[in-house]
Short mmCIF file of C-alpha atoms in Angstrom, two decimals:
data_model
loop_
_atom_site.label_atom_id
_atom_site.label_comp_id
_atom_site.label_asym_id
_atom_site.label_seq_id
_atom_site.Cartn_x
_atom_site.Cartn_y
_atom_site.Cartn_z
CA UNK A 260 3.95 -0.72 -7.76
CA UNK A 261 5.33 2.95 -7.29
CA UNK A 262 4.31 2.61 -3.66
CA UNK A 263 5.76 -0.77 -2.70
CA UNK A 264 8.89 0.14 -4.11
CA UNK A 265 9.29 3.38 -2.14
CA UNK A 266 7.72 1.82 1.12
CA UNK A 267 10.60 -1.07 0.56
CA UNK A 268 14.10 -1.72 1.50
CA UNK A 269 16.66 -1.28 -1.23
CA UNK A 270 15.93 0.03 -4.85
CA UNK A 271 14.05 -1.11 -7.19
CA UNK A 272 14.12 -0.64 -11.18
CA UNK A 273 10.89 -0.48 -13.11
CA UNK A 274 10.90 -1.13 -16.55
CA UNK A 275 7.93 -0.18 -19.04
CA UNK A 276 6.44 2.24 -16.94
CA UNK A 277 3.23 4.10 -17.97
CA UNK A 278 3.77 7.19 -18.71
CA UNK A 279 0.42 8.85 -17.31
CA UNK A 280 -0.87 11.58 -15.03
CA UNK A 281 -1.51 9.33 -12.75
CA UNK A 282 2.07 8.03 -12.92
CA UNK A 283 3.57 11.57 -12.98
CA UNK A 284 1.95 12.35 -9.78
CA UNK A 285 2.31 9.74 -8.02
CA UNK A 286 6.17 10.51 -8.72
CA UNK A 287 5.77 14.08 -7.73
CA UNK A 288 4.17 12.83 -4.72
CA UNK A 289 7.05 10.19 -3.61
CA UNK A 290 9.58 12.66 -4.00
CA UNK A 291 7.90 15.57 -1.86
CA UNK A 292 8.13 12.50 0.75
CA UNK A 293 11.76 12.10 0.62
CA UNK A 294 12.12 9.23 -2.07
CA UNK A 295 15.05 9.27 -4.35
CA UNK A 296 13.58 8.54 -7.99
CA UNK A 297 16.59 7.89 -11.05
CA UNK A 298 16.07 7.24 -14.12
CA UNK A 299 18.55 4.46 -15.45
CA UNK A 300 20.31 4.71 -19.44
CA UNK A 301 18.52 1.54 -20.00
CA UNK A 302 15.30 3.01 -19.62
CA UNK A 303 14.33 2.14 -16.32
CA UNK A 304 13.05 3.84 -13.60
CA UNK A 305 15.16 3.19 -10.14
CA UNK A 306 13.27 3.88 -6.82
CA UNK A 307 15.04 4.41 -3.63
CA UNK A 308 13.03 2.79 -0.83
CA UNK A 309 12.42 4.20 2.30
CA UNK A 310 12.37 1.42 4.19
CA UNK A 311 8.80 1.94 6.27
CA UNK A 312 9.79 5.01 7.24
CA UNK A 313 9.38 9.10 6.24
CA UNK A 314 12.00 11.72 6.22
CA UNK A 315 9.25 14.39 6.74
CA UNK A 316 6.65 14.52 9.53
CA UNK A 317 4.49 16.99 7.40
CA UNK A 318 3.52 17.59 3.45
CA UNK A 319 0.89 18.96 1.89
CA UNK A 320 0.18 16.76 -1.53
CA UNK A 321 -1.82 17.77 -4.55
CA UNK A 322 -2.66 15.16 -6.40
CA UNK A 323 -4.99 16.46 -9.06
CA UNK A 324 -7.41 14.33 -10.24
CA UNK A 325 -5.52 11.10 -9.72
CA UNK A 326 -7.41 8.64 -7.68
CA UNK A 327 -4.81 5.77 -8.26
CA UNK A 328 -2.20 7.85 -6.28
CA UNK A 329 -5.25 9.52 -3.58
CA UNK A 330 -6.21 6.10 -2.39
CA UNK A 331 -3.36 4.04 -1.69
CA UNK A 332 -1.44 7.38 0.15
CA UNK A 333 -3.77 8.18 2.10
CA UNK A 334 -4.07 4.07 3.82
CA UNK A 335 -0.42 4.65 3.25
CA UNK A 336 0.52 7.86 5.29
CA UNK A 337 -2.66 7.70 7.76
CA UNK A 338 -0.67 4.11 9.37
CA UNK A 339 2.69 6.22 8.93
CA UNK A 340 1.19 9.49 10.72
CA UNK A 341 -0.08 7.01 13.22
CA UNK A 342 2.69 4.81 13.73
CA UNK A 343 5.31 7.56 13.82
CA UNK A 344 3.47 10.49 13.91
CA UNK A 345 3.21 13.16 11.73
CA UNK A 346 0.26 15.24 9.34
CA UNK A 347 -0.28 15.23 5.92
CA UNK A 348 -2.96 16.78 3.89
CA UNK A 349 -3.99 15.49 0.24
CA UNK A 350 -5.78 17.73 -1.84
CA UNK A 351 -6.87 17.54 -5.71
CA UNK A 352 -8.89 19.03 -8.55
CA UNK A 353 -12.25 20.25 -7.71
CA UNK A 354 -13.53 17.04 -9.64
CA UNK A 355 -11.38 15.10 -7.18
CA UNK A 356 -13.42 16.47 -4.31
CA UNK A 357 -16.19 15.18 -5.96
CA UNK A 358 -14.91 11.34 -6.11
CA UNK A 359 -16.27 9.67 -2.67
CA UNK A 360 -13.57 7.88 -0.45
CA UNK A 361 -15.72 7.08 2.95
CA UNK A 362 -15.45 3.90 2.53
CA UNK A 363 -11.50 4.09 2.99
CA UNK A 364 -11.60 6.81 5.71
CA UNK A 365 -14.11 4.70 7.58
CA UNK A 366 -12.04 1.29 7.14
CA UNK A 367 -8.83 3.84 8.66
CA UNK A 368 -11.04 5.05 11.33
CA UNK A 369 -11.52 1.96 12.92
CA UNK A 370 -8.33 1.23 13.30
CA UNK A 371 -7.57 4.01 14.88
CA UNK A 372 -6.10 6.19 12.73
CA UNK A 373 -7.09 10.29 12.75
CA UNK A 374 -8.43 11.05 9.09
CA UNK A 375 -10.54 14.27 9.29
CA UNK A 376 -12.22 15.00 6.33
CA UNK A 377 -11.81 19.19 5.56
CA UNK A 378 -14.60 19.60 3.46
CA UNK A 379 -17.59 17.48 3.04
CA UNK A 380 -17.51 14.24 4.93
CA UNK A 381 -16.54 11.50 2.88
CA UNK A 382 -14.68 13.07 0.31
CA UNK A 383 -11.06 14.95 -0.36
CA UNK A 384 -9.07 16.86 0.74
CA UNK A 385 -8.11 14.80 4.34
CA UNK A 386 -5.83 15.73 6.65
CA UNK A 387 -4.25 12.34 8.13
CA UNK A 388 -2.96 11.93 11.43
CA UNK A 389 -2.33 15.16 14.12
CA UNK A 390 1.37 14.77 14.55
CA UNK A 391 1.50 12.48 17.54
CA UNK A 392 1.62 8.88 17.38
CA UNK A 393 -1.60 6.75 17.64
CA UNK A 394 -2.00 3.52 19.59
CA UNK A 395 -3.98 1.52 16.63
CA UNK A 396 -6.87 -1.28 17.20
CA UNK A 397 -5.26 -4.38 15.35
CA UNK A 398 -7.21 -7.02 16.81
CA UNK A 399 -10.95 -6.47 15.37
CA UNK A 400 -11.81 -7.33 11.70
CA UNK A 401 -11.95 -4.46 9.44
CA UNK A 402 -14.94 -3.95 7.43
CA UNK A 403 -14.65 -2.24 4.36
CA UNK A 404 -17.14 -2.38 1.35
CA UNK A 405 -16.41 -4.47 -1.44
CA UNK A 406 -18.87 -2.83 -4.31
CA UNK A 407 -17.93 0.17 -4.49
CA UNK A 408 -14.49 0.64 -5.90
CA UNK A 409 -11.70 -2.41 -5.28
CA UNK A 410 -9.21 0.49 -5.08
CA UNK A 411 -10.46 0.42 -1.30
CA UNK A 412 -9.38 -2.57 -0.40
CA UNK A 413 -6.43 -2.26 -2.75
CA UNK A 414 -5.04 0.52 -0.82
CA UNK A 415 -5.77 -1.32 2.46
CA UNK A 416 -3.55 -4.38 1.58
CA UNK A 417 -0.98 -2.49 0.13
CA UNK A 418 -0.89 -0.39 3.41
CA UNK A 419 -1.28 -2.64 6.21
CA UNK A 420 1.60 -4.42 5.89
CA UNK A 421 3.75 -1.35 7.61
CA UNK A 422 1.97 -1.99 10.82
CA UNK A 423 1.10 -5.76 10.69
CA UNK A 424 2.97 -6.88 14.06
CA UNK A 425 0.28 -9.17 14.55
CA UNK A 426 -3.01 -11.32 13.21
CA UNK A 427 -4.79 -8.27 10.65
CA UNK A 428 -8.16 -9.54 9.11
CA UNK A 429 -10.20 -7.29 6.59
CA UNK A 430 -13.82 -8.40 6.08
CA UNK A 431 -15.38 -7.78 2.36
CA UNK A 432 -18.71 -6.63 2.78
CA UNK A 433 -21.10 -6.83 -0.25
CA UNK A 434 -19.54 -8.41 -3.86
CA UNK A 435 -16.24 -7.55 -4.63
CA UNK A 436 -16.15 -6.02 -7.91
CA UNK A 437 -13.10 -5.90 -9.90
CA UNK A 438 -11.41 -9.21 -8.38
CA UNK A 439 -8.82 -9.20 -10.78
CA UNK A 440 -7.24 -6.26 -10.02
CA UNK A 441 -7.17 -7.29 -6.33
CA UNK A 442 -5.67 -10.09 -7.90
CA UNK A 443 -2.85 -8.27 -9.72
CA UNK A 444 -2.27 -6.56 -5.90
CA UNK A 445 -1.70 -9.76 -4.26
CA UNK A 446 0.86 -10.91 -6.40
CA UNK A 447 2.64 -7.62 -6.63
CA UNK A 448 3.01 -8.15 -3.03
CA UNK A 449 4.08 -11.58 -3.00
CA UNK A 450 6.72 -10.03 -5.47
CA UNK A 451 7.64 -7.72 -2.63
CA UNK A 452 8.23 -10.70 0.03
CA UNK A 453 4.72 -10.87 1.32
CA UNK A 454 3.56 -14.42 0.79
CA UNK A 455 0.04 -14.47 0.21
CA UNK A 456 -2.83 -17.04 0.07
CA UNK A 457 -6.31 -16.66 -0.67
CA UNK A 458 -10.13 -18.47 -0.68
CA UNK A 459 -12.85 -16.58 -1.76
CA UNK A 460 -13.94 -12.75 -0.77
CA UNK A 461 -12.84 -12.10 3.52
CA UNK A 462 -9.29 -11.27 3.89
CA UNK A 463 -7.59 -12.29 6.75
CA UNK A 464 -4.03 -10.98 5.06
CA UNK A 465 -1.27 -10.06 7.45
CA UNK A 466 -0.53 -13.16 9.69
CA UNK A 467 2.13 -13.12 12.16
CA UNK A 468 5.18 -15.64 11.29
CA UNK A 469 5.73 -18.58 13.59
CA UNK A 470 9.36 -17.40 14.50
CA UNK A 471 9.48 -13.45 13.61
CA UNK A 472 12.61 -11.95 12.97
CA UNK A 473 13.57 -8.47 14.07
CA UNK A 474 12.87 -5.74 11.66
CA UNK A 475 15.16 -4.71 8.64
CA UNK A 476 16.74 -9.03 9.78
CA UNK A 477 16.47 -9.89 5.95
CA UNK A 478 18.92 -8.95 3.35
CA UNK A 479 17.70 -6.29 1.34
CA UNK A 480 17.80 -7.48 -2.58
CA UNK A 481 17.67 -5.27 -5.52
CA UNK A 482 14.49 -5.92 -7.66
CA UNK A 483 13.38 -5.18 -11.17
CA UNK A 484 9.96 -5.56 -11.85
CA UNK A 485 7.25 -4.89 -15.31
CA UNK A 486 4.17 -3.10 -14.81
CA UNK A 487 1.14 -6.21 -15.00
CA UNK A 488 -1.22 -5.76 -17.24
CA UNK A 489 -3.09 -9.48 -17.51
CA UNK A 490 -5.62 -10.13 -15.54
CA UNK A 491 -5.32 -13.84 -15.48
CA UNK A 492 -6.07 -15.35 -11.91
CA UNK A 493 -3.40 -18.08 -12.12
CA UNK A 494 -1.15 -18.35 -9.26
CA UNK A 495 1.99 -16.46 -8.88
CA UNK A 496 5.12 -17.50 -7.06
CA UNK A 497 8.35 -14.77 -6.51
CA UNK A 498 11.23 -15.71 -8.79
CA UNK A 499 14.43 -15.12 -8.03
CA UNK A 500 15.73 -12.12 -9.62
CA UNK A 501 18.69 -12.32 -11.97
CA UNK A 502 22.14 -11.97 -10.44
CA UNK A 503 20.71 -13.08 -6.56
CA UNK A 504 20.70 -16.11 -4.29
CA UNK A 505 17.19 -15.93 -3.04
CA UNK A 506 13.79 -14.66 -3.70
CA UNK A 507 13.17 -10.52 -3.27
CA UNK A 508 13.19 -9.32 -0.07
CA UNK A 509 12.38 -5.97 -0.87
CA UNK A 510 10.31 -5.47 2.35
CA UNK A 511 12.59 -7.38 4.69
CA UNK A 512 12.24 -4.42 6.81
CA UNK A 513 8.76 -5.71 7.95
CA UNK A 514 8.74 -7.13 11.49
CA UNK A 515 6.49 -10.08 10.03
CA UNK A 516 7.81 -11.36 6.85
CA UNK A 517 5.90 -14.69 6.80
CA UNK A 518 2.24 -12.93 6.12
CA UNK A 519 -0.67 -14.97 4.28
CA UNK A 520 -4.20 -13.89 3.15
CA UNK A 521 -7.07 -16.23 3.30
CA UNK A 522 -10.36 -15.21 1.41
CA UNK A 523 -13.58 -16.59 1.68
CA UNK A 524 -16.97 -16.13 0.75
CA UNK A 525 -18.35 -13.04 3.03
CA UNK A 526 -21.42 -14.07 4.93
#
């Protein structure tokens, strides 16, 4: 949630926010990026998006041992270093070294992005991107294991919408294991503006709109959101946020706002 609101247009407020170390460095981390975090009297916490974009080029982020905040930045800022160039290098604990993310570099390498790995392959601390901008391979499916951690595909589909100018399909391989917290991503972003459905385990998520509007065409609309913490699988539409005309836009500054995930059983 931390993410999408700093990767958005306009601020967001977050209310009941879990006060964690994995929430306090994730914060740390946002900040050393550029993103303007208040806290509000009512108890919220407001978060300045960025809009797609990074002030800096360069950072060097330690993120201790928290592998919610490792795995999401790094899809995150390998697409940004790509897109816009730039290099940052994530770092943690010694017991973060230890905690495997191959899968995720691998699913970034194939499209194109520059991960090096700058100790033992597979594992933290990465250096993403090499400061120039990367042409990146859209059109092939990426694979990316579904039974080893969800937080891989997580990360993916919370990150792919910054460069999704165009039909992006992610292929489970394997079970997916802990479906419903890929659930609880999906409808955080249709909360964001991404509308998303889904059949089954092979995402194909970020689907160009029939008529695409420019980028940053929507309105941006203040949100205020509550951490999730069910795990129900029930539906969930965006509601329109007290005080405004329409549904969040929070990511109008997407170039395809109309995006939809299908899932199926993997073969």
């Amino acid at each position: 949630m931390l993410l999408l609101a700093a990767l958005s247009v306009g601020h967001t407020d977050i209310t009941d926010l879990l006060d964690s170390d994995d929430t306090r460095v994730m914060l740390a981390a946002l900040a050393q990026l550029g993103c303007r975090i208040e806290p509000q009297d009512d108890g919220a916490l407001r978060v300045h998006g960025l809009g797609g974009t990074l002030p800096v080029k360069t950072a060097q982020l330690f993120l201790g041992n928290a592998g919610t905040a490792m795995r999401p930045l790094t899809a995150a800022l390998a697409l940004l270093a790509s897109q816009h160039g730039g290099a940052f290098e994530l770092s943690g604990i010694a017991r973060m070294h230890e905690r495997p993310i191959g899968d995720l570099v691998d699913a970034l390498r194939q499209l194109g992005c520059p991960v090096d790995c700058l100790g033992q392959e597979g594992y933290p601390p990465l250096c993403l991107g090499n400061g120039q901008p990367q042409a990146l391979n859209l059109g092939s499916p990426i694979r990316v294991r579904g039974d080893v951690s969800s937080q891989f595909l997580t990360a993916l589909l919370l990150a792919l919408p910054l460069v999704a100018r165009q039909d992006i399909h992610i292929d489970v391989v394997g079970e997916l294991i802990s479906r419903p917290y890929i659930e609880i991503t999906l409808n955080l972003l249709e909360r964001f503006g991404v509308q998303v459905q889904r059949h089954g385990c092979r995402a194909s998520p970020f689907r160009r709109a029939a008529a695409t509007p420019r980028p940053g065409a929507f309105p941006s609309k203040a949100t205020r959101l509550r951490p999730v913490t069910s795990s129900r699988w029930a539906r969930w539409r965006p509601r329109r946020p007290a005080g405004t005309a329409s549904p969040s836009r929070a990511w109008a500054w997407l170039p395809s706002r109309a995006t939809s995930a299908s899932w199926k059983p993997p073969d």
